[in-house]
Every structure is written in C-alpha cells, then in structure tokens.
C-alpha cells in the first residue's frame, strides 16, 4: 500500500510564515483530518518524507515530536511513529499555574509519604511513584570494578573513617565538574554528604532558625516540605510556571514584603514539574537574593540530565555566589545506594561542616573512593550522555502514553530534562484516591497533594520515567487512565 | 644468676586474710623493698613462681597485673614483666570526682575539636587523640570477601537505594545480638543509621525540644556536647565515678528538682573514663527515668569490648525498655568507615525513622549488605573476641607506660573494657597547652577541657589505645611526660 503523500502548503510563505517543521506538521495534520491516515496507521517514514518534501530528517523528527505532543502521533519503541487513537487527538495543554501567593505558614505534612514512596519498591509494582533511576541504566560494571580496585588496596581504604569533609580525591572531582560553567570551586569548599538530602538539611540548619520563613516553589518536592516541618520553619509557596519555573517578579514581590531566611529552588528540571528557569531569570533571582541578603539554596540534582546538549548553568554560575549554597548528588545519575551528595559554599563552609559532623559524622569511605575512581577514569561523561538519551526517550514514551490513554483535558508538563512528568487530570479526580486504587492494581504513583503544604494539586500526579519503557509500562498507564475514568 | 626467691607471708592467714594473689603481690613488693629486685630486672617468671609458691599461674598473673597497676612492674610486649623505674614506683590513684552538680546551662563548645581529632590522622603522628580502632586489628579480609560477594550479585545490591529503615538482613542480625541479654528486639524496631553519631542525633531530636535540659555524665564525650549545642539544649553534667560511672543517687537528686527531657549515658566503658555502671545501679537508673517519665538515651558503642568474658547487660536489658532508646554502631568493633550504626526503640520507632529520612535518607546499601553477610557468616564473634584481647593488652601497655613515665600524683582510670584511658595530671598542668606542644612533636592527645561544658578537667587528658602497642608508642608517652614536666 502506497503511503499517503505529504505536501507542504506553499501559501504560507513570507516573513510571518511558520517554521519549516511547523509546515511539515501541518501537512500531517491535513492527512489525518482527511482520514488519509487513521488511528493505528504507520506515519510516513522519516527518511522518505524528508526526501519527498526536500527537508532534513531532523525537521521531520521535530514535526513528528510536535504531533506527538499534540497526541496526533504516538512513538512506539523501536518501531517508529503511528497515528494515535482519536480519543487522544486533542490539545494537551500544560498544567495550570495559580495566580495567588499564599501567606507564610507552618508546614504540616501527612504521615503517608513513606508508604507511597516505598510502594514503588514493592515486588511486581510498576514504580511510577519514586523518582529513582532504573538500576539497569546505571554503570554497575564500571562501579563494581572501581569498588573492587579500591577494596583490594590498603585495608584503611576499606575500613577507616574518611576525612571529615570528604575524600580529597572526590572533593577534587566534584569541584572540577562544578567549576566548568562558572566561578572556580575550591575542592576544600566541597563537603561530601549523605545524598542531596543531607546537603539540604545542613544548609537549612545553617541559614535558618526555627520559626523563620523559607520560600519554596509550588508544586514542591515533598522531601523539602518534610525537612521544613522538622526544622519548625514556615513556608511560602510561590506558584511556578510548568515551563519556566520560579519567576523573578513573583519572588521579588514576596521578598519586598516578607523577611525570608532562605529561598530553595530547583532551577534545572524541577521536581515535580520538570521546569527550567531561563538563564536571564536565574541572574535576576540571584541578584534579588543578594539584595535582600537572603541565601539561595539550590538543589542542582538533575542538572546533568539535560535532554539537549547544553548543561544549564546553575545559580552559582550566573551571579554572586556568596549568596548561593549549592546542593547536589550522584543519586539520580550514578548510584542512589552510594548515598553520595555534596554541598558547596565558601561562605558557610565551616558552619556546614560542623552541622554535618554533628548530624552523622563523616561519610562512608569506600563508596567515596570508588566514586572518585569512577570519575577520575573519565567514565562519568560517557555514562551520563547515554543516560540522558535514555531518560529523554523514556520521558517521551511516558508522556505519549499518558496522552494516548487519558482523555481530553489532561495536561502534562514537557520537561527538557530529568525524568519525571507532572500531570494535571480533569478537575474532580482525586489522585490520593486514585493512588489507593492503583496500588491495589500494582501501579504506584505520587499524588499531587504530596507536593504542597496547601490544598492544591489534588487532581495532579507525578509519574517517574526512571525505568526503560516497555509494554508493561504502557499497559499500566492504560489501566491508570481507566481507573481515573471510573472515579 | 639465680632469681630472688619469693616467699608468702604465713602470718596473714585466717578469716580476714588477703586473697592469695594479694599475698603473691606482697611477696614481690617485699623483694623490691629489700632491693633484691631493682629497676630493669626481669621479674620472677610466671611458671617458676607458681610452682615455687604452690599457686596457679593465673594467681601470679593477677598479682603481677596488680603490681603493674601500682607502677612496680612493667610489662614489655612479648618479653614478660620487669621491675619498673623508681620514679614510677608510687601509688597511682584514680582520677578524682567533683562533689557538686552544676546547674543546667546552654552548651558552648570551642571550635578546635575537629582540629584536635583530625590531628590524630596526620601522617607520622602518634594517634592518642582519636578513639579509633587500629585498622590492622579489623577484619579487612573477611569484610573484603563479603563486599565482593555482594557486589558480584545483582546490580541492585550495588546501586539501588536501601529500604528506608535499613536492609532487613542487617536489621535481623542486629536484633538477634541485641536480644541475647534482655527483652527480645523486633528487627523492625532497628533503624540503621550513619554510625552512633546519627543514632544519638535523631534520638535527641525526637525526645527533646530546643531549650530543654538534658543530663549527661561528666566528663562527657565531646561529640555529645556538640550535638546538644547544635540542638540548643541545656546540659546538666553529673560528676561520675571513674570506676562506677553515673551514680543513681546523684541522678535522683537532679531529677527530683529539675525537669529533664533526656538522660544520656554510656554505662559500659564510658568515653572518656572507661567506667562501668554496676548492674544494680543500671536497674535503679532505668527505674528513676521511668518514674520521672524521662527518656534514657544509652550509647552502647563499647559494650562488646569487655575485657573479661561477660558482656555487661545494657540499660534496655535490665529495666523498663519503653523508657530506653539504645544507640550503637560497628565503628569501634568492625569498620569505622562503613558508617553503620543503629537506634532501637519500639516506642519511638516511627518518629526516629521520620527524623532519619529527613536528615539523610536511607543508609548506603552495599556496606549494609556486606556487614549483614559478615555477621551471618558467624565471623563477628571470633573477630571481636580477638579484638577484646588486643584492646585489653594495648590498654594495659598504655597505662603501664603512663605510670612508668609520668611522676607521682598522676592518676589514671583502669577500664574493664574499651580502649581509652583517662589521665589526671598534677594540678597546674594545662593539657590544652600540652596538646599544642605535643602535636608539634608528633604526638596527639585529647585535652580534658573538651570533655565538659564547664571549666573542669584542664589538667586531664584522654589517651586512646586503639593501635597495637610498640616502642614508638612508649617513646611517645615518655616524650609527653617530659613535655608535661617542662610545663
């Protein structure tokens, strides 16, 4: 059977004309509208279409990705693009942003966070709930080799306490990477921590006192809310854009009228929305914090997971670094179970180290030495390039699957990196109730209510695309959609 | 040359007569007093003396150990007993105890703790400052094997997050050991932490609020003081006996007149004194805490390092365990660098876990799995039996060396386990100044001022016998004594 023939609309040329890829997309839309292509058909092949239309393959790919975002096409792993079922042929907007910034208030989280996150680890459960990387994507062989090499060295490397601030070899590797896009980092200013969790905990202990107010993004990572609660801090949640994240104007309004001890922001691939604060906005945010003498605690955990080639610069790269405390880890990129994170601040180094030693002492030594060796061998760059491609593809498949199976009116984020998807269902669907039904059916998810200290996001959920995508995952999304429809 | 002839004094027989070993010791004292034995002479051999006197070798050993305590004999590694130099032939009493209990006050520690403790790690420095086990005493081969076996298993064991409260296999091993001498411990009540440091930190976060008062022993482990300071707690330091530790009557007086949120006690081989609270006193202490509804946080870190055959029962073994939170670790027994500790409390389990997750997330996985395997293989018991003998010998050598080189009036503790020695020098010697001179000479020590929130112990120091004893250590003690004499 000959493929339906694509044709570009020549009447749209001129200065205001759409970009080439948009014209290719429009040509496909026309074939679908004319029912020359129907649900389940294979879309015209990328190469043939490019040749036929006289455009590059990349232009056709970009058009098809756009059509996929719209729910008109769907990508199948290793099979190419197909026309999607009519139910999902509908505009899927981005999740919406509230206009109002609520007042500061004490944080109260529920007791069910752990249960939900641990549910992703139950045998047989599809683990959409936890923002954990799929173990099969991680460099187990290279890390195993590094570990064996270190363990076979001196008994001290295996057994002894590590230096208090961290293994010097690891501090150097982290400092070198952190120096690439901004001000140079002194390795001595890197304090190795038990994941970004401990980095955030000691940073907030240093820059706040109980009762202080902290600005966070909304929706916000539930672990941060729980930390604020444990430190008896008050939170102001600034609604953030699902594309551009924290907006400087909104922050400026808050800082102008409230005494704020710290601002905590995930500028790069926010958890849960995946938003990315543009560089100009980052500069303004750092300048605002410096002007108000408020510390900006940045959680830079996902920054190496950029879908395109350029790593976004972090807050500390773009402004007055003395007001920035940078927290990060290898938990989303190399080895969650190694529990290796870090915090960087030349201004607060002494106080941060003191807090770290009181809280947990030095970090385990062997994982630090093995990680340092893995990094020094130059394996991180190659590994993370592969990982970025995998996460990008998995996120794309997850998003397409949601568009395919959920009804019109379902809104999704469209992150340029990381591996979590933020989904807004039609109003009236309670995702906590959905969680309970889903987990009974072997599917875990993170309900939106976890991501706020207020009452928003009850019809939202976060889905993780940490695992390689399979039919099993697609089936789980289909079942989830059916459960949501029945609620 | 024939050995001088020992003879027991027969006139001391009867109901009030001294024990046999004391009569043997008295016979040796008589030879030294008569100058039949002089400094540097080899003491009569253990076997020959036993045969000659018609007593067991063990009785002679006990007599010689007593004479060594008195500074009359000295033991040399692998050479036997020798008559000590006259300077050290003098009664060495125990460090003294203050009568007065100071009022509760906010804790302020200095900034030089880390510098002093890290000084023990400087290359070439004799590490008396840090209470760390000598790496050569630890089971590096068995742990290396366990680690390789685990790392060669599933990639998940190497890479993935551990379950939040700890690896179930490790929880079981810890629970089994903790159940041996008292109430059974449910493995689910064991929360694995980053060493006893994190165990204590989360325990105090759970049972106190800023401004609360906590009772501690005096002298007290400086890490605990620093923790109290970071939590904005007030401390009452109860002077403790260098032999019997915390005394129930003193605690009762304090609890009767002050609202106390928690009592923190190292009942078994206290750090720094090495004291051991008798079991009857433990029972009274737990009962007192229960009566006053005050949580007793026990640091049980050194309990497996008993010099004799019987492991002392912990507070949770002897009383109402619902008022006891037990903290411990493998850092002094198996692998400091693994950072594996635990906290046990069925009453506070949920709150403790919550604090742990907020502070640092779950513990690193691979060290937990390797430790669980090491324990399950039954290797811990054999290893720790060897380790106890080594620490006992090292502590004996350290103490004898101090008696040999330091002048009359120097008082030392005489611990029945653990591996730290508490030394009280003649008044007027400032051990902080001594620390500075000693570290310039390549010798580290922990000055007494670190071990109090008040102004006591300025003429005291803590010495660690973690390393196998050598001439180098003895020379270092001799130099330290010379530095002290010159001050």
PDB file of C-alpha atoms in Angstrom, chain A residues 162-356:
ATOM      1  CA  UNK A 162      37.067   9.107  55.784  1.00  0.00           C
ATOM      2  CA  UNK A 163      38.352  12.650  56.352  1.00  0.00           C
ATOM      3  CA  UNK A 164      35.596  14.776  57.857  1.00  0.00           C
ATOM      4  CA  UNK A 165      34.711  16.907  54.813  1.00  0.00           C
ATOM      5  CA  UNK A 166      35.150  14.025  52.373  1.00  0.00           C
ATOM      6  CA  UNK A 167      37.811  12.137  50.450  1.00  0.00           C
ATOM      7  CA  UNK A 168      40.115  14.716  48.850  1.00  0.00           C
ATOM      8  CA  UNK A 169      40.105  12.832  45.529  1.00  0.00           C
ATOM      9  CA  UNK A 170      36.302  13.028  45.432  1.00  0.00           C
ATOM     10  CA  UNK A 171      36.223  16.673  46.507  1.00  0.00           C
ATOM     11  CA  UNK A 172      38.569  17.452  43.606  1.00  0.00           C
ATOM     12  CA  UNK A 173      36.437  15.598  41.048  1.00  0.00           C
ATOM     13  CA  UNK A 174      33.272  17.328  42.224  1.00  0.00           C
ATOM     14  CA  UNK A 175      34.964  20.738  42.283  1.00  0.00           C
ATOM     15  CA  UNK A 176      36.318  20.275  38.752  1.00  0.00           C
ATOM     16  CA  UNK A 177      32.857  19.487  37.402  1.00  0.00           C
ATOM     17  CA  UNK A 178      31.208  22.291  39.364  1.00  0.00           C
ATOM     18  CA  UNK A 179      33.782  24.763  38.015  1.00  0.00           C
ATOM     19  CA  UNK A 180      33.101  24.126  34.347  1.00  0.00           C
ATOM     20  CA  UNK A 181      30.385  26.692  33.753  1.00  0.00           C
ATOM     21  CA  UNK A 182      31.065  29.397  36.308  1.00  0.00           C
ATOM     22  CA  UNK A 183      33.306  30.570  39.106  1.00  0.00           C
ATOM     23  CA  UNK A 184      36.021  28.053  40.046  1.00  0.00           C
ATOM     24  CA  UNK A 185      35.201  25.906  43.080  1.00  0.00           C
ATOM     25  CA  UNK A 186      37.916  25.267  45.666  1.00  0.00           C
ATOM     26  CA  UNK A 187      37.886  21.495  46.377  1.00  0.00           C
ATOM     27  CA  UNK A 188      38.110  22.359  50.069  1.00  0.00           C
ATOM     28  CA  UNK A 189      34.732  24.089  49.817  1.00  0.00           C
ATOM     29  CA  UNK A 190      33.052  20.841  48.750  1.00  0.00           C
ATOM     30  CA  UNK A 191      31.572  18.947  51.699  1.00  0.00           C
ATOM     31  CA  UNK A 192      30.567  15.392  50.888  1.00  0.00           C
ATOM     32  CA  UNK A 193      27.156  14.492  52.348  1.00  0.00           C
ATOM     33  CA  UNK A 194      24.730  11.586  52.546  1.00  0.00           C
ATOM     34  CA  UNK A 195      22.977  12.492  49.306  1.00  0.00           C
ATOM     35  CA  UNK A 196      21.420  15.837  48.456  1.00  0.00           C
ATOM     36  CA  UNK A 197      19.018  15.095  51.329  1.00  0.00           C
ATOM     37  CA  UNK A 198      21.699  15.710  53.925  1.00  0.00           C
ATOM     38  CA  UNK A 199      23.130  18.605  51.901  1.00  0.00           C
ATOM     39  CA  UNK A 200      19.750  20.400  52.019  1.00  0.00           C
ATOM     40  CA  UNK A 201      19.256  19.531  55.681  1.00  0.00           C
ATOM     41  CA  UNK A 202      22.558  21.007  56.835  1.00  0.00           C
ATOM     42  CA  UNK A 203      22.243  24.016  54.524  1.00  0.00           C
ATOM     43  CA  UNK A 204      18.871  24.929  56.016  1.00  0.00           C
ATOM     44  CA  UNK A 205      20.091  24.287  59.545  1.00  0.00           C
ATOM     45  CA  UNK A 206      22.914  26.744  58.955  1.00  0.00           C
ATOM     46  CA  UNK A 207      20.926  29.565  57.357  1.00  0.00           C
ATOM     47  CA  UNK A 208      17.647  29.374  59.300  1.00  0.00           C
ATOM     48  CA  UNK A 209      16.354  29.311  62.869  1.00  0.00           C
ATOM     49  CA  UNK A 210      13.065  27.711  63.998  1.00  0.00           C
ATOM     50  CA  UNK A 211      10.138  29.968  63.118  1.00  0.00           C
ATOM     51  CA  UNK A 212      11.913  31.535  60.125  1.00  0.00           C
ATOM     52  CA  UNK A 213      10.220  31.773  56.749  1.00  0.00           C
ATOM     53  CA  UNK A 214      11.543  29.971  53.678  1.00  0.00           C
ATOM     54  CA  UNK A 215      10.370  30.499  50.102  1.00  0.00           C
ATOM     55  CA  UNK A 216       9.798  27.349  48.066  1.00  0.00           C
ATOM     56  CA  UNK A 217       8.423  26.599  44.625  1.00  0.00           C
ATOM     57  CA  UNK A 218       4.909  25.253  44.201  1.00  0.00           C
ATOM     58  CA  UNK A 219       4.461  22.418  43.491  1.00  0.00           C
ATOM     59  CA  UNK A 220       7.459  21.492  45.642  1.00  0.00           C
ATOM     60  CA  UNK A 221       9.395  18.293  46.320  1.00  0.00           C
ATOM     61  CA  UNK A 222       7.736  16.659  49.332  1.00  0.00           C
ATOM     62  CA  UNK A 223      11.092  15.824  50.931  1.00  0.00           C
ATOM     63  CA  UNK A 224      11.790  19.537  51.212  1.00  0.00           C
ATOM     64  CA  UNK A 225       8.402  20.159  52.848  1.00  0.00           C
ATOM     65  CA  UNK A 226       9.130  17.460  55.370  1.00  0.00           C
ATOM     66  CA  UNK A 227      12.533  18.978  56.083  1.00  0.00           C
ATOM     67  CA  UNK A 228      10.959  22.411  56.671  1.00  0.00           C
ATOM     68  CA  UNK A 229       8.466  20.799  59.026  1.00  0.00           C
ATOM     69  CA  UNK A 230      11.185  19.066  61.021  1.00  0.00           C
ATOM     70  CA  UNK A 231      13.060  22.368  61.373  1.00  0.00           C
ATOM     71  CA  UNK A 232       9.884  24.198  62.505  1.00  0.00           C
ATOM     72  CA  UNK A 233      10.125  26.576  59.533  1.00  0.00           C
ATOM     73  CA  UNK A 234       7.314  28.444  57.830  1.00  0.00           C
ATOM     74  CA  UNK A 235       6.910  28.097  54.072  1.00  0.00           C
ATOM     75  CA  UNK A 236       5.758  30.496  51.387  1.00  0.00           C
ATOM     76  CA  UNK A 237       4.917  28.540  48.241  1.00  0.00           C
ATOM     77  CA  UNK A 238       5.303  30.602  45.091  1.00  0.00           C
ATOM     78  CA  UNK A 239       3.266  29.110  42.229  1.00  0.00           C
ATOM     79  CA  UNK A 240       5.719  28.299  39.444  1.00  0.00           C
ATOM     80  CA  UNK A 241       5.325  28.008  35.718  1.00  0.00           C
ATOM     81  CA  UNK A 242       5.489  24.404  34.427  1.00  0.00           C
ATOM     82  CA  UNK A 243       7.866  25.577  31.690  1.00  0.00           C
ATOM     83  CA  UNK A 244       9.917  28.433  33.176  1.00  0.00           C
ATOM     84  CA  UNK A 245       9.803  27.586  36.887  1.00  0.00           C
ATOM     85  CA  UNK A 246      10.267  30.234  39.557  1.00  0.00           C
ATOM     86  CA  UNK A 247       9.564  33.706  38.203  1.00  0.00           C
ATOM     87  CA  UNK A 248      11.719  36.612  39.433  1.00  0.00           C
ATOM     88  CA  UNK A 249       8.786  39.046  39.577  1.00  0.00           C
ATOM     89  CA  UNK A 250       6.849  36.750  41.890  1.00  0.00           C
ATOM     90  CA  UNK A 251       9.902  36.260  44.096  1.00  0.00           C
ATOM     91  CA  UNK A 252      10.536  39.999  44.164  1.00  0.00           C
ATOM     92  CA  UNK A 253       7.007  40.655  45.423  1.00  0.00           C
ATOM     93  CA  UNK A 254       7.471  38.207  48.261  1.00  0.00           C
ATOM     94  CA  UNK A 255      10.934  39.397  49.274  1.00  0.00           C
ATOM     95  CA  UNK A 256       9.743  43.008  49.257  1.00  0.00           C
ATOM     96  CA  UNK A 257       7.080  42.370  51.871  1.00  0.00           C
ATOM     97  CA  UNK A 258       8.373  39.448  53.985  1.00  0.00           C
ATOM     98  CA  UNK A 259      11.548  38.649  55.900  1.00  0.00           C
ATOM     99  CA  UNK A 260      12.772  35.449  54.275  1.00  0.00           C
ATOM    100  CA  UNK A 261      15.653  33.400  55.686  1.00  0.00           C
ATOM    101  CA  UNK A 262      16.202  31.312  52.573  1.00  0.00           C
ATOM    102  CA  UNK A 263      14.870  30.611  49.095  1.00  0.00           C
ATOM    103  CA  UNK A 264      15.066  26.975  47.982  1.00  0.00           C
ATOM    104  CA  UNK A 265      14.874  26.397  44.249  1.00  0.00           C
ATOM    105  CA  UNK A 266      15.374  23.581  41.756  1.00  0.00           C
ATOM    106  CA  UNK A 267      16.065  25.745  38.722  1.00  0.00           C
ATOM    107  CA  UNK A 268      17.001  22.886  36.435  1.00  0.00           C
ATOM    108  CA  UNK A 269      14.351  20.237  35.802  1.00  0.00           C
ATOM    109  CA  UNK A 270      12.306  20.922  38.841  1.00  0.00           C
ATOM    110  CA  UNK A 271      10.853  18.040  40.780  1.00  0.00           C
ATOM    111  CA  UNK A 272       7.903  17.525  40.173  1.00  0.00           C
ATOM    112  CA  UNK A 273       7.243  19.775  37.141  1.00  0.00           C
ATOM    113  CA  UNK A 274      10.487  19.420  35.175  1.00  0.00           C
ATOM    114  CA  UNK A 275      10.510  23.215  34.588  1.00  0.00           C
ATOM    115  CA  UNK A 276      13.714  25.036  33.650  1.00  0.00           C
ATOM    116  CA  UNK A 277      14.331  28.602  34.831  1.00  0.00           C
ATOM    117  CA  UNK A 278      15.791  30.605  31.896  1.00  0.00           C
ATOM    118  CA  UNK A 279      19.303  31.935  32.446  1.00  0.00           C
ATOM    119  CA  UNK A 280      18.259  35.593  32.493  1.00  0.00           C
ATOM    120  CA  UNK A 281      15.717  34.780  35.206  1.00  0.00           C
ATOM    121  CA  UNK A 282      18.390  32.941  37.178  1.00  0.00           C
ATOM    122  CA  UNK A 283      20.558  36.029  37.121  1.00  0.00           C
ATOM    123  CA  UNK A 284      17.677  38.123  38.413  1.00  0.00           C
ATOM    124  CA  UNK A 285      16.853  35.605  41.141  1.00  0.00           C
ATOM    125  CA  UNK A 286      20.430  35.511  42.464  1.00  0.00           C
ATOM    126  CA  UNK A 287      20.611  39.321  42.353  1.00  0.00           C
ATOM    127  CA  UNK A 288      17.315  39.581  44.258  1.00  0.00           C
ATOM    128  CA  UNK A 289      18.523  37.203  46.964  1.00  0.00           C
ATOM    129  CA  UNK A 290      21.813  39.083  47.297  1.00  0.00           C
ATOM    130  CA  UNK A 291      19.988  42.425  47.504  1.00  0.00           C
ATOM    131  CA  UNK A 292      17.697  41.100  50.255  1.00  0.00           C
ATOM    132  CA  UNK A 293      20.586  39.267  51.968  1.00  0.00           C
ATOM    133  CA  UNK A 294      18.644  36.030  51.650  1.00  0.00           C
ATOM    134  CA  UNK A 295      20.502  32.782  51.000  1.00  0.00           C
ATOM    135  CA  UNK A 296      19.516  30.946  47.839  1.00  0.00           C
ATOM    136  CA  UNK A 297      19.747  27.201  48.446  1.00  0.00           C
ATOM    137  CA  UNK A 298      19.810  25.497  45.074  1.00  0.00           C
ATOM    138  CA  UNK A 299      19.067  21.849  44.583  1.00  0.00           C
ATOM    139  CA  UNK A 300      21.048  21.042  41.433  1.00  0.00           C
ATOM    140  CA  UNK A 301      20.317  17.338  41.491  1.00  0.00           C
ATOM    141  CA  UNK A 302      19.001  16.933  37.953  1.00  0.00           C
ATOM    142  CA  UNK A 303      21.241  19.438  36.160  1.00  0.00           C
ATOM    143  CA  UNK A 304      23.324  16.848  34.298  1.00  0.00           C
ATOM    144  CA  UNK A 305      20.172  15.257  32.878  1.00  0.00           C
ATOM    145  CA  UNK A 306      19.535  17.855  30.146  1.00  0.00           C
ATOM    146  CA  UNK A 307      17.751  16.419  27.118  1.00  0.00           C
ATOM    147  CA  UNK A 308      19.669  18.608  24.687  1.00  0.00           C
ATOM    148  CA  UNK A 309      23.428  19.064  24.540  1.00  0.00           C
ATOM    149  CA  UNK A 310      23.906  22.035  26.797  1.00  0.00           C
ATOM    150  CA  UNK A 311      24.045  21.753  30.551  1.00  0.00           C
ATOM    151  CA  UNK A 312      22.186  24.706  32.068  1.00  0.00           C
ATOM    152  CA  UNK A 313      24.347  26.904  34.283  1.00  0.00           C
ATOM    153  CA  UNK A 314      23.435  26.746  37.931  1.00  0.00           C
ATOM    154  CA  UNK A 315      22.589  29.736  40.150  1.00  0.00           C
ATOM    155  CA  UNK A 316      26.126  29.788  41.475  1.00  0.00           C
ATOM    156  CA  UNK A 317      27.429  30.095  37.904  1.00  0.00           C
ATOM    157  CA  UNK A 318      25.403  33.130  36.946  1.00  0.00           C
ATOM    158  CA  UNK A 319      25.585  35.506  39.912  1.00  0.00           C
ATOM    159  CA  UNK A 320      27.043  36.457  43.258  1.00  0.00           C
ATOM    160  CA  UNK A 321      27.978  33.029  44.520  1.00  0.00           C
ATOM    161  CA  UNK A 322      28.393  34.161  48.114  1.00  0.00           C
ATOM    162  CA  UNK A 323      24.578  34.145  48.441  1.00  0.00           C
ATOM    163  CA  UNK A 324      24.212  30.706  46.858  1.00  0.00           C
ATOM    164  CA  UNK A 325      24.548  27.341  48.601  1.00  0.00           C
ATOM    165  CA  UNK A 326      24.600  24.551  46.017  1.00  0.00           C
ATOM    166  CA  UNK A 327      23.352  21.062  46.913  1.00  0.00           C
ATOM    167  CA  UNK A 328      23.574  18.066  44.624  1.00  0.00           C
ATOM    168  CA  UNK A 329      24.333  14.340  44.440  1.00  0.00           C
ATOM    169  CA  UNK A 330      25.065  11.329  42.258  1.00  0.00           C
ATOM    170  CA  UNK A 331      21.819   9.637  43.304  1.00  0.00           C
ATOM    171  CA  UNK A 332      19.945  10.337  40.066  1.00  0.00           C
ATOM    172  CA  UNK A 333      22.903   9.798  37.753  1.00  0.00           C
ATOM    173  CA  UNK A 334      25.277   7.111  39.028  1.00  0.00           C
ATOM    174  CA  UNK A 335      24.384   5.221  42.211  1.00  0.00           C
ATOM    175  CA  UNK A 336      21.475   6.061  44.519  1.00  0.00           C
ATOM    176  CA  UNK A 337      22.636   3.469  47.056  1.00  0.00           C
ATOM    177  CA  UNK A 338      26.091   5.027  47.431  1.00  0.00           C
ATOM    178  CA  UNK A 339      24.436   7.987  49.184  1.00  0.00           C
ATOM    179  CA  UNK A 340      26.975  10.490  47.918  1.00  0.00           C
ATOM    180  CA  UNK A 341      25.901  14.101  47.693  1.00  0.00           C
ATOM    181  CA  UNK A 342      27.625  17.392  48.364  1.00  0.00           C
ATOM    182  CA  UNK A 343      27.126  20.973  49.387  1.00  0.00           C
ATOM    183  CA  UNK A 344      29.251  23.857  48.128  1.00  0.00           C
ATOM    184  CA  UNK A 345      29.575  27.251  49.797  1.00  0.00           C
ATOM    185  CA  UNK A 346      32.770  29.095  50.531  1.00  0.00           C
ATOM    186  CA  UNK A 347      30.898  31.492  52.811  1.00  0.00           C
ATOM    187  CA  UNK A 348      29.287  28.839  55.008  1.00  0.00           C
ATOM    188  CA  UNK A 349      31.837  26.033  54.718  1.00  0.00           C
ATOM    189  CA  UNK A 350      32.832  25.927  58.395  1.00  0.00           C
ATOM    190  CA  UNK A 351      29.267  26.032  59.705  1.00  0.00           C
ATOM    191  CA  UNK A 352      28.102  23.435  57.176  1.00  0.00           C
ATOM    192  CA  UNK A 353      30.870  21.043  58.125  1.00  0.00           C
ATOM    193  CA  UNK A 354      30.113  21.471  61.821  1.00  0.00           C
ATOM    194  CA  UNK A 355      26.441  20.611  61.178  1.00  0.00           C
ATOM    195  CA  UNK A 356      27.392  17.619  59.080  1.00  0.00           C
TER     196      UNK A 356
END
